[in-house]
PDB file of C-alpha atoms in Angstrom:
ATOM      1  CA  PRO A  18       0.235   0.066  -0.038  1.00  0.00           C
ATOM      2  CA  LEU A  19       0.640   3.595  -0.594  1.00  0.00           C
ATOM      3  CA  PRO A  20       1.799   5.371   2.521  1.00  0.00           C
ATOM      4  CA  LYS A  21      -0.682   7.770   4.020  1.00  0.00           C
ATOM      5  CA  LYS A  22      -0.532  11.610   2.520  1.00  0.00           C
ATOM      6  CA  THR A  23       0.971  14.006   5.082  1.00  0.00           C
ATOM      7  CA  LYS A  24       1.478  17.506   5.540  1.00  0.00           C
ATOM      8  CA  PRO A  25       4.444  19.122   3.538  1.00  0.00           C
ATOM      9  CA  LYS A  26       7.609  19.329   5.289  1.00  0.00           C
ATOM     10  CA  MET A  27      10.746  21.474   4.200  1.00  0.00           C
ATOM     11  CA  TRP A  28      13.506  18.511   3.783  1.00  0.00           C
ATOM     12  CA  LEU A  29      17.368  20.351   4.285  1.00  0.00           C
ATOM     13  CA  SER A  30      20.272  18.805   3.597  1.00  0.00           C
ATOM     14  CA  GLY A  31      24.401  18.700   4.082  1.00  0.00           C
ATOM     15  CA  LEU A  32      25.930  15.827   4.650  1.00  0.00           C
ATOM     16  CA  GLU A  33      23.265  14.873   7.272  1.00  0.00           C
ATOM     17  CA  ASP A  34      19.238  15.348   6.002  1.00  0.00           C
ATOM     18  CA  MET A  35      17.644  17.704   8.402  1.00  0.00           C
ATOM     19  CA  LYS A  36      13.307  18.231   8.328  1.00  0.00           C
ATOM     20  CA  VAL A  37      13.051  21.859   9.650  1.00  0.00           C
ATOM     21  CA  GLU A  38       9.576  20.874  11.581  1.00  0.00           C
ATOM     22  CA  ASP A  39      11.637  18.437  13.859  1.00  0.00           C
ATOM     23  CA  GLN A  40      13.700  21.200  15.089  1.00  0.00           C
ATOM     24  CA  HIS A  41      14.274  23.115  18.277  1.00  0.00           C
ATOM     25  CA  ASN A  42      16.257  25.916  19.812  1.00  0.00           C
ATOM     26  CA  HIS A  43      17.689  25.564  22.871  1.00  0.00           C
ATOM     27  CA  LEU A  44      14.536  26.205  25.063  1.00  0.00           C
ATOM     28  CA  GLY A  45      13.088  23.623  23.585  1.00  0.00           C
ATOM     29  CA  LEU A  46      10.481  25.831  20.926  1.00  0.00           C
ATOM     30  CA  PRO A  47      10.287  24.814  17.517  1.00  0.00           C
ATOM     31  CA  PHE A  48      12.186  26.697  15.625  1.00  0.00           C
ATOM     32  CA  LEU A  49      15.329  26.712  12.990  1.00  0.00           C
ATOM     33  CA  ASN A  50      18.526  28.899  14.031  1.00  0.00           C
ATOM     34  CA  VAL A  51      20.554  30.008  11.799  1.00  0.00           C
ATOM     35  CA  GLY A  52      24.524  30.740  12.788  1.00  0.00           C
ATOM     36  CA  GLU A  53      24.947  34.462  11.669  1.00  0.00           C
ATOM     37  CA  ARG A  54      28.647  34.555  12.041  1.00  0.00           C
ATOM     38  CA  CYS A  55      29.787  33.725   8.713  1.00  0.00           C
ATOM     39  CA  ASN A  56      28.435  36.649   7.725  1.00  0.00           C
ATOM     40  CA  ILE A  57      30.419  39.834   6.376  1.00  0.00           C
ATOM     41  CA  ALA A  58      27.748  42.093   7.696  1.00  0.00           C
ATOM     42  CA  GLY A  59      27.123  40.294  11.032  1.00  0.00           C
ATOM     43  CA  SER A  60      31.012  39.217  12.188  1.00  0.00           C
ATOM     44  CA  MET A  61      34.175  41.973  12.339  1.00  0.00           C
ATOM     45  CA  LYS A  62      36.025  38.972  12.969  1.00  0.00           C
ATOM     46  CA  PHE A  63      35.084  37.143   9.620  1.00  0.00           C
ATOM     47  CA  LYS A  64      34.865  40.383   7.823  1.00  0.00           C
ATOM     48  CA  LYS A  65      39.032  40.188   8.708  1.00  0.00           C
ATOM     49  CA  LEU A  66      39.615  37.329   7.936  1.00  0.00           C
ATOM     50  CA  MET A  67      37.938  37.020   4.772  1.00  0.00           C
ATOM     51  CA  MET A  68      39.702  40.402   3.753  1.00  0.00           C
ATOM     52  CA  ALA A  69      43.420  38.621   4.487  1.00  0.00           C
ATOM     53  CA  GLY A  70      42.242  35.676   2.434  1.00  0.00           C
ATOM     54  CA  ASP A  71      42.470  33.266   6.007  1.00  0.00           C
ATOM     55  CA  TYR A  72      39.543  30.687   5.313  1.00  0.00           C
ATOM     56  CA  GLU A  73      41.233  28.358   7.044  1.00  0.00           C
ATOM     57  CA  SER A  74      39.881  30.555  10.132  1.00  0.00           C
ATOM     58  CA  ALA A  75      37.039  31.427   8.686  1.00  0.00           C
ATOM     59  CA  MET A  76      36.117  27.693   8.743  1.00  0.00           C
ATOM     60  CA  ASP A  77      37.184  27.224  12.543  1.00  0.00           C
ATOM     61  CA  ILE A  78      34.067  29.926  13.082  1.00  0.00           C
ATOM     62  CA  ALA A  79      31.839  27.879  10.822  1.00  0.00           C
ATOM     63  CA  LYS A  80      32.688  24.502  12.726  1.00  0.00           C
ATOM     64  CA  LYS A  81      31.828  26.838  16.337  1.00  0.00           C
ATOM     65  CA  GLN A  82      28.430  27.615  15.357  1.00  0.00           C
ATOM     66  CA  VAL A  83      27.896  24.234  14.377  1.00  0.00           C
ATOM     67  CA  GLU A  84      29.442  23.272  17.942  1.00  0.00           C
ATOM     68  CA  ASP A  85      27.110  25.499  19.688  1.00  0.00           C
ATOM     69  CA  GLY A  86      23.493  24.735  17.915  1.00  0.00           C
ATOM     70  CA  ALA A  87      23.334  26.203  14.678  1.00  0.00           C
ATOM     71  CA  HIS A  88      21.176  24.315  12.529  1.00  0.00           C
ATOM     72  CA  VAL A  89      22.063  26.114   9.220  1.00  0.00           C
ATOM     73  CA  ILE A  90      25.199  28.245   8.794  1.00  0.00           C
ATOM     74  CA  ASP A  91      24.462  31.619   6.815  1.00  0.00           C
ATOM     75  CA  ILE A  92      27.399  32.366   4.694  1.00  0.00           C
ATOM     76  CA  ASN A  93      27.249  36.335   3.208  1.00  0.00           C
ATOM     77  CA  VAL A  94      30.655  37.557   1.853  1.00  0.00           C
ATOM     78  CA  ASP A  95      29.440  40.702   0.258  1.00  0.00           C
ATOM     79  CA  ASP A  96      31.738  43.852   0.407  1.00  0.00           C
ATOM     80  CA  GLY A  97      32.623  46.135  -1.665  1.00  0.00           C
ATOM     81  CA  LEU A  98      36.254  45.732  -0.962  1.00  0.00           C
ATOM     82  CA  LEU A  99      35.917  41.954  -1.643  1.00  0.00           C
ATOM     83  CA  ASP A 100      35.534  39.938  -5.078  1.00  0.00           C
ATOM     84  CA  GLY A 101      32.014  38.630  -3.727  1.00  0.00           C
ATOM     85  CA  LEU A 102      31.625  35.866  -6.473  1.00  0.00           C
ATOM     86  CA  ALA A 103      35.263  34.537  -6.134  1.00  0.00           C
ATOM     87  CA  ALA A 104      34.910  34.176  -2.365  1.00  0.00           C
ATOM     88  CA  MET A 105      31.492  32.828  -2.257  1.00  0.00           C
ATOM     89  CA  GLN A 106      32.588  30.191  -4.458  1.00  0.00           C
ATOM     90  CA  LYS A 107      36.074  29.627  -2.696  1.00  0.00           C
ATOM     91  CA  PHE A 108      34.343  29.538   0.721  1.00  0.00           C
ATOM     92  CA  VAL A 109      31.755  26.953  -0.223  1.00  0.00           C
ATOM     93  CA  LYS A 110      34.396  24.837  -1.816  1.00  0.00           C
ATOM     94  CA  ILE A 111      36.714  24.519   1.002  1.00  0.00           C
ATOM     95  CA  ALA A 112      33.475  24.344   3.546  1.00  0.00           C
ATOM     96  CA  VAL A 113      31.989  20.787   1.529  1.00  0.00           C
ATOM     97  CA  THR A 114      35.151  19.513   2.188  1.00  0.00           C
ATOM     98  CA  ASP A 115      34.783  19.753   5.739  1.00  0.00           C
ATOM     99  CA  PRO A 116      32.561  17.358   7.666  1.00  0.00           C
ATOM    100  CA  GLU A 117      31.859  19.378  10.513  1.00  0.00           C
ATOM    101  CA  VAL A 118      31.030  22.423   8.721  1.00  0.00           C
ATOM    102  CA  SER A 119      28.996  20.620   5.943  1.00  0.00           C
ATOM    103  CA  LYS A 120      26.970  18.104   7.927  1.00  0.00           C
ATOM    104  CA  VAL A 121      24.490  20.703   8.335  1.00  0.00           C
ATOM    105  CA  PRO A 122      23.160  23.240   5.447  1.00  0.00           C
ATOM    106  CA  PHE A 123      23.972  26.353   4.198  1.00  0.00           C
ATOM    107  CA  MET A 124      21.873  29.391   3.463  1.00  0.00           C
ATOM    108  CA  LEU A 125      23.729  31.165   0.826  1.00  0.00           C
ATOM    109  CA  ASP A 126      23.092  34.953   1.386  1.00  0.00           C
ATOM    110  CA  ALA A 127      24.095  37.640  -1.218  1.00  0.00           C
ATOM    111  CA  SER A 128      22.807  40.954  -2.630  1.00  0.00           C
ATOM    112  CA  LYS A 129      23.585  39.891  -5.952  1.00  0.00           C
ATOM    113  CA  PHE A 130      21.703  36.811  -7.288  1.00  0.00           C
ATOM    114  CA  GLU A 131      24.904  35.900  -9.402  1.00  0.00           C
ATOM    115  CA  ILE A 132      26.990  35.542  -6.175  1.00  0.00           C
ATOM    116  CA  VAL A 133      24.271  32.877  -4.614  1.00  0.00           C
ATOM    117  CA  LEU A 134      24.329  31.029  -7.799  1.00  0.00           C
ATOM    118  CA  ALA A 135      27.883  30.915  -7.798  1.00  0.00           C
ATOM    119  CA  GLY A 136      27.632  29.144  -4.619  1.00  0.00           C
ATOM    120  CA  LEU A 137      24.651  27.183  -5.239  1.00  0.00           C
ATOM    121  CA  LYS A 138      26.123  25.188  -7.932  1.00  0.00           C
ATOM    122  CA  TRP A 139      28.948  23.958  -5.416  1.00  0.00           C
ATOM    123  CA  CYS A 140      27.024  23.025  -2.444  1.00  0.00           C
ATOM    124  CA  GLN A 141      25.794  19.817  -2.080  1.00  0.00           C
ATOM    125  CA  GLY A 142      22.465  18.474  -0.526  1.00  0.00           C
ATOM    126  CA  LYS A 143      19.571  20.881  -0.369  1.00  0.00           C
ATOM    127  CA  CYS A 144      20.485  24.677   1.248  1.00  0.00           C
ATOM    128  CA  ILE A 145      18.533  27.739   1.642  1.00  0.00           C
ATOM    129  CA  VAL A 146      19.049  30.827  -0.819  1.00  0.00           C
ATOM    130  CA  ASN A 147      18.492  34.317   0.520  1.00  0.00           C
ATOM    131  CA  SER A 148      16.961  35.966  -0.864  1.00  0.00           C
ATOM    132  CA  ILE A 149      14.573  36.820  -3.902  1.00  0.00           C
ATOM    133  CA  SER A 150      11.953  39.623  -4.294  1.00  0.00           C
ATOM    134  CA  LEU A 151       9.415  41.383  -6.309  1.00  0.00           C
ATOM    135  CA  LYS A 152      12.021  44.727  -6.112  1.00  0.00           C
ATOM    136  CA  VAL A 153      13.599  43.209  -9.437  1.00  0.00           C
ATOM    137  CA  GLY A 154      10.012  43.053 -11.117  1.00  0.00           C
ATOM    138  CA  GLU A 155       7.877  39.956 -11.572  1.00  0.00           C
ATOM    139  CA  GLU A 156       9.627  38.526 -14.814  1.00  0.00           C
ATOM    140  CA  LEU A 157      13.191  38.500 -13.596  1.00  0.00           C
ATOM    141  CA  PHE A 158      11.700  37.248  -9.691  1.00  0.00           C
ATOM    142  CA  ILE A 159      10.029  34.163 -11.955  1.00  0.00           C
ATOM    143  CA  GLU A 160      13.341  34.274 -13.600  1.00  0.00           C
ATOM    144  CA  HIS A 161      15.350  33.507 -10.632  1.00  0.00           C
ATOM    145  CA  ALA A 162      12.309  31.526  -9.088  1.00  0.00           C
ATOM    146  CA  THR A 163      12.497  29.053 -11.861  1.00  0.00           C
ATOM    147  CA  LEU A 164      16.706  28.710 -11.825  1.00  0.00           C
ATOM    148  CA  LEU A 165      16.777  27.963  -7.470  1.00  0.00           C
ATOM    149  CA  ARG A 166      13.460  25.244  -8.135  1.00  0.00           C
ATOM    150  CA  LYS A 167      16.013  23.750 -10.911  1.00  0.00           C
ATOM    151  CA  HIS A 168      18.603  23.383  -8.655  1.00  0.00           C
ATOM    152  CA  GLY A 169      16.244  22.000  -5.794  1.00  0.00           C
ATOM    153  CA  ALA A 170      17.051  24.978  -2.751  1.00  0.00           C
ATOM    154  CA  ALA A 171      14.954  26.240  -0.717  1.00  0.00           C
ATOM    155  CA  VAL A 172      14.321  30.043  -0.865  1.00  0.00           C
ATOM    156  CA  VAL A 173      14.178  33.109   1.301  1.00  0.00           C
ATOM    157  CA  VAL A 174      11.437  35.484  -0.171  1.00  0.00           C
ATOM    158  CA  MET A 175      11.691  39.248   1.110  1.00  0.00           C
ATOM    159  CA  ALA A 176       9.018  41.232   1.462  1.00  0.00           C
ATOM    160  CA  PHE A 177       9.606  44.104  -1.142  1.00  0.00           C
ATOM    161  CA  ASP A 178       8.036  44.814  -4.774  1.00  0.00           C
ATOM    162  CA  GLU A 179       8.609  47.322  -7.306  1.00  0.00           C
ATOM    163  CA  LYS A 180       7.562  50.091  -4.876  1.00  0.00           C
ATOM    164  CA  GLY A 181       9.726  49.499  -1.960  1.00  0.00           C
ATOM    165  CA  GLN A 182      10.279  47.686   1.352  1.00  0.00           C
ATOM    166  CA  ALA A 183       7.009  46.706   3.301  1.00  0.00           C
ATOM    167  CA  ALA A 184       6.370  48.727   6.571  1.00  0.00           C
ATOM    168  CA  THR A 185       2.666  48.188   7.638  1.00  0.00           C
ATOM    169  CA  GLU A 186       0.937  45.036   8.437  1.00  0.00           C
ATOM    170  CA  GLU A 187      -1.338  45.480   5.149  1.00  0.00           C
ATOM    171  CA  ASP A 188       1.773  45.679   2.799  1.00  0.00           C
ATOM    172  CA  LYS A 189       3.887  43.126   4.057  1.00  0.00           C
ATOM    173  CA  VAL A 190       0.599  40.701   4.053  1.00  0.00           C
ATOM    174  CA  ARG A 191      -0.183  41.733   0.408  1.00  0.00           C
ATOM    175  CA  ILE A 192       3.640  41.493  -0.697  1.00  0.00           C
ATOM    176  CA  CYS A 193       3.890  37.954   0.702  1.00  0.00           C
ATOM    177  CA  LYS A 194       0.571  36.729  -1.029  1.00  0.00           C
ATOM    178  CA  ARG A 195       1.240  37.795  -4.119  1.00  0.00           C
ATOM    179  CA  SER A 196       4.981  36.339  -4.297  1.00  0.00           C
ATOM    180  CA  TYR A 197       3.354  33.431  -2.836  1.00  0.00           C
ATOM    181  CA  ASP A 198       0.292  32.979  -5.774  1.00  0.00           C
ATOM    182  CA  ILE A 199       3.224  33.538  -8.730  1.00  0.00           C
ATOM    183  CA  LEU A 200       5.802  31.049  -6.990  1.00  0.00           C
ATOM    184  CA  VAL A 201       3.118  28.440  -6.525  1.00  0.00           C
ATOM    185  CA  GLU A 202       1.041  28.755  -9.283  1.00  0.00           C
ATOM    186  CA  LYS A 203       3.361  30.217 -12.311  1.00  0.00           C
ATOM    187  CA  VAL A 204       6.759  28.653 -10.950  1.00  0.00           C
ATOM    188  CA  HIS A 205       5.525  25.740  -9.340  1.00  0.00           C
ATOM    189  CA  PHE A 206       7.598  26.407  -6.397  1.00  0.00           C
ATOM    190  CA  PRO A 207       7.189  23.726  -3.311  1.00  0.00           C
ATOM    191  CA  PRO A 208       5.054  25.796  -1.116  1.00  0.00           C
ATOM    192  CA  GLU A 209       6.887  24.102   1.990  1.00  0.00           C
ATOM    193  CA  ASP A 210      10.371  25.556   0.643  1.00  0.00           C
ATOM    194  CA  ILE A 211       9.236  29.143   0.791  1.00  0.00           C
ATOM    195  CA  ILE A 212      10.442  31.039   3.999  1.00  0.00           C
ATOM    196  CA  PHE A 213       8.938  34.888   3.973  1.00  0.00           C
ATOM    197  CA  ASP A 214      11.022  37.342   5.273  1.00  0.00           C
ATOM    198  CA  PRO A 215       8.311  40.193   6.494  1.00  0.00           C
ATOM    199  CA  ASN A 216      10.972  42.788   7.104  1.00  0.00           C
ATOM    200  CA  VAL A 217      11.716  42.877  10.963  1.00  0.00           C
ATOM    201  CA  LEU A 218      11.942  47.148  11.227  1.00  0.00           C
ATOM    202  CA  THR A 219      13.684  49.380  14.258  1.00  0.00           C
ATOM    203  CA  ILE A 220      11.410  50.409  16.713  1.00  0.00           C
ATOM    204  CA  GLY A 221      12.312  53.003  19.342  1.00  0.00           C
ATOM    205  CA  THR A 222      13.743  55.497  17.195  1.00  0.00           C
ATOM    206  CA  GLY A 223      12.113  58.900  18.318  1.00  0.00           C
ATOM    207  CA  LEU A 224       9.671  58.673  15.512  1.00  0.00           C
ATOM    208  CA  GLU A 225       6.031  58.039  15.877  1.00  0.00           C
ATOM    209  CA  GLU A 226       5.650  55.959  12.791  1.00  0.00           C
ATOM    210  CA  HIS A 227       8.424  53.181  14.019  1.00  0.00           C
ATOM    211  CA  ASN A 228       6.542  52.628  17.226  1.00  0.00           C
ATOM    212  CA  ASN A 229       4.066  50.077  15.862  1.00  0.00           C
ATOM    213  CA  TYR A 230       6.723  48.034  13.575  1.00  0.00           C
ATOM    214  CA  GLY A 231       7.418  45.225  15.999  1.00  0.00           C
ATOM    215  CA  ILE A 232       3.575  44.742  16.551  1.00  0.00           C
ATOM    216  CA  ASP A 233       3.134  44.827  12.839  1.00  0.00           C
ATOM    217  CA  PHE A 234       5.174  41.984  12.215  1.00  0.00           C
ATOM    218  CA  ILE A 235       3.643  40.103  14.489  1.00  0.00           C
ATOM    219  CA  ASN A 236       0.266  40.475  13.109  1.00  0.00           C
ATOM    220  CA  ALA A 237       1.707  40.241   9.615  1.00  0.00           C
ATOM    221  CA  THR A 238       3.189  37.029  10.269  1.00  0.00           C
ATOM    222  CA  LYS A 239       0.148  34.952  11.981  1.00  0.00           C
ATOM    223  CA  LYS A 240      -1.842  36.307   8.760  1.00  0.00           C
ATOM    224  CA  ILE A 241       0.536  35.520   6.460  1.00  0.00           C
ATOM    225  CA  LYS A 242       0.765  31.595   8.072  1.00  0.00           C
ATOM    226  CA  GLU A 243      -2.973  31.264   7.388  1.00  0.00           C
ATOM    227  CA  GLN A 244      -2.863  32.402   3.523  1.00  0.00           C
ATOM    228  CA  CYS A 245       0.113  31.074   2.664  1.00  0.00           C
ATOM    229  CA  PRO A 246      -0.079  27.336   3.325  1.00  0.00           C
ATOM    230  CA  TYR A 247       3.035  25.452   4.169  1.00  0.00           C
ATOM    231  CA  VAL A 248       5.467  28.597   4.473  1.00  0.00           C
ATOM    232  CA  LYS A 249       8.084  29.443   7.058  1.00  0.00           C
ATOM    233  CA  ILE A 250       8.702  32.883   8.643  1.00  0.00           C
ATOM    234  CA  SER A 251      11.916  34.321   9.411  1.00  0.00           C
ATOM    235  CA  GLY A 252      13.439  37.528  10.489  1.00  0.00           C
ATOM    236  CA  GLY A 253      16.587  39.619  11.812  1.00  0.00           C
ATOM    237  CA  ILE A 254      15.461  40.266  15.009  1.00  0.00           C
ATOM    238  CA  SER A 255      18.347  42.119  15.928  1.00  0.00           C
ATOM    239  CA  ASN A 256      17.190  45.116  13.343  1.00  0.00           C
ATOM    240  CA  LEU A 257      14.081  45.666  16.265  1.00  0.00           C
ATOM    241  CA  SER A 258      16.425  46.763  18.836  1.00  0.00           C
ATOM    242  CA  PHE A 259      19.078  48.960  16.622  1.00  0.00           C
ATOM    243  CA  GLY A 260      18.089  52.018  17.883  1.00  0.00           C
ATOM    244  CA  PHE A 261      19.525  50.598  21.532  1.00  0.00           C
ATOM    245  CA  ARG A 262      22.615  49.777  20.298  1.00  0.00           C
ATOM    246  CA  GLY A 263      25.388  49.482  22.750  1.00  0.00           C
ATOM    247  CA  VAL A 264      22.983  48.463  25.435  1.00  0.00           C
ATOM    248  CA  MET A 265      22.465  45.028  25.582  1.00  0.00           C
ATOM    249  CA  LYS A 266      20.583  44.491  28.547  1.00  0.00           C
ATOM    250  CA  ILE A 267      17.809  46.489  27.154  1.00  0.00           C
ATOM    251  CA  ARG A 268      18.383  44.943  23.478  1.00  0.00           C
ATOM    252  CA  GLU A 269      18.208  41.407  24.700  1.00  0.00           C
ATOM    253  CA  SER A 270      15.155  41.770  26.925  1.00  0.00           C
ATOM    254  CA  ILE A 271      13.117  43.492  23.870  1.00  0.00           C
ATOM    255  CA  HIS A 272      14.191  40.561  21.689  1.00  0.00           C
ATOM    256  CA  SER A 273      13.000  37.841  24.614  1.00  0.00           C
ATOM    257  CA  VAL A 274       9.624  39.719  24.910  1.00  0.00           C
ATOM    258  CA  PHE A 275       9.593  39.831  21.097  1.00  0.00           C
ATOM    259  CA  LEU A 276      10.274  35.996  20.172  1.00  0.00           C
ATOM    260  CA  GLN A 277       8.035  34.741  23.011  1.00  0.00           C
ATOM    261  CA  HIS A 278       5.062  36.614  20.781  1.00  0.00           C
ATOM    262  CA  ALA A 279       6.293  36.088  17.530  1.00  0.00           C
ATOM    263  CA  ILE A 280       7.288  32.639  18.063  1.00  0.00           C
ATOM    264  CA  LEU A 281       4.232  30.788  19.988  1.00  0.00           C
ATOM    265  CA  GLU A 282       1.687  33.064  19.052  1.00  0.00           C
ATOM    266  CA  ALA A 283       2.308  34.112  15.590  1.00  0.00           C
ATOM    267  CA  GLY A 284       4.066  30.910  14.023  1.00  0.00           C
ATOM    268  CA  MET A 285       7.623  32.453  13.478  1.00  0.00           C
ATOM    269  CA  ASP A 286       9.650  29.265  12.591  1.00  0.00           C
ATOM    270  CA  VAL A 287      13.434  30.358  11.194  1.00  0.00           C
TER     271      VAL A 287
END
């Protein structure tokens, strides 16, 4: 007999396979932790090593993240003074030869699609590409998504369209739903392989219109989950408290309260 039809799940792999729904963070919550230390924008130490061409030491940072419980390793070599295409290819080529690093899936992260594609061609297993969006227009968006589907990658889709970044709850939901419909109906992209990032924006800036950004994200997350079956929701949480940079106690407190509501009540999972 055929196996019972079950709810589709995001299934990633490095050397080892991983069902995203089965992953939990250190608190036991169903949440996928992405290690951001191999990101030039997120780590000054990593940036200095990449600028110096010290790939061996950069690989130690990746290893440490896996040891510390990262389910996925984010790789970002975006910098104006670095050849992003060559750096991404070289880093991924070295990373896939180290079983301590390559046992987990990678998240290939770049602002230019050709850099992501270069890394994707050297990536074993099934990785995540971060990111594509409607900012480039519907035609190019479909072209990018079709290439990613061909390579079998999961994808992060940012809440941007031709007019810019989604800031309000309504815009976040509208853009994500439009992106979902294009991906599922026109590209035939598996819905369980879509991760939406509805933009975590900075609160506490002194501008009144920014005060609701955290609540807008949480409310939008819930609606996107309802309107776009099987998708995941992700967000760069550090952006939320950027107005309090340097005051770690406040930043950590804001993140804790936000994640409590975003994960447990709204369904954020990456």
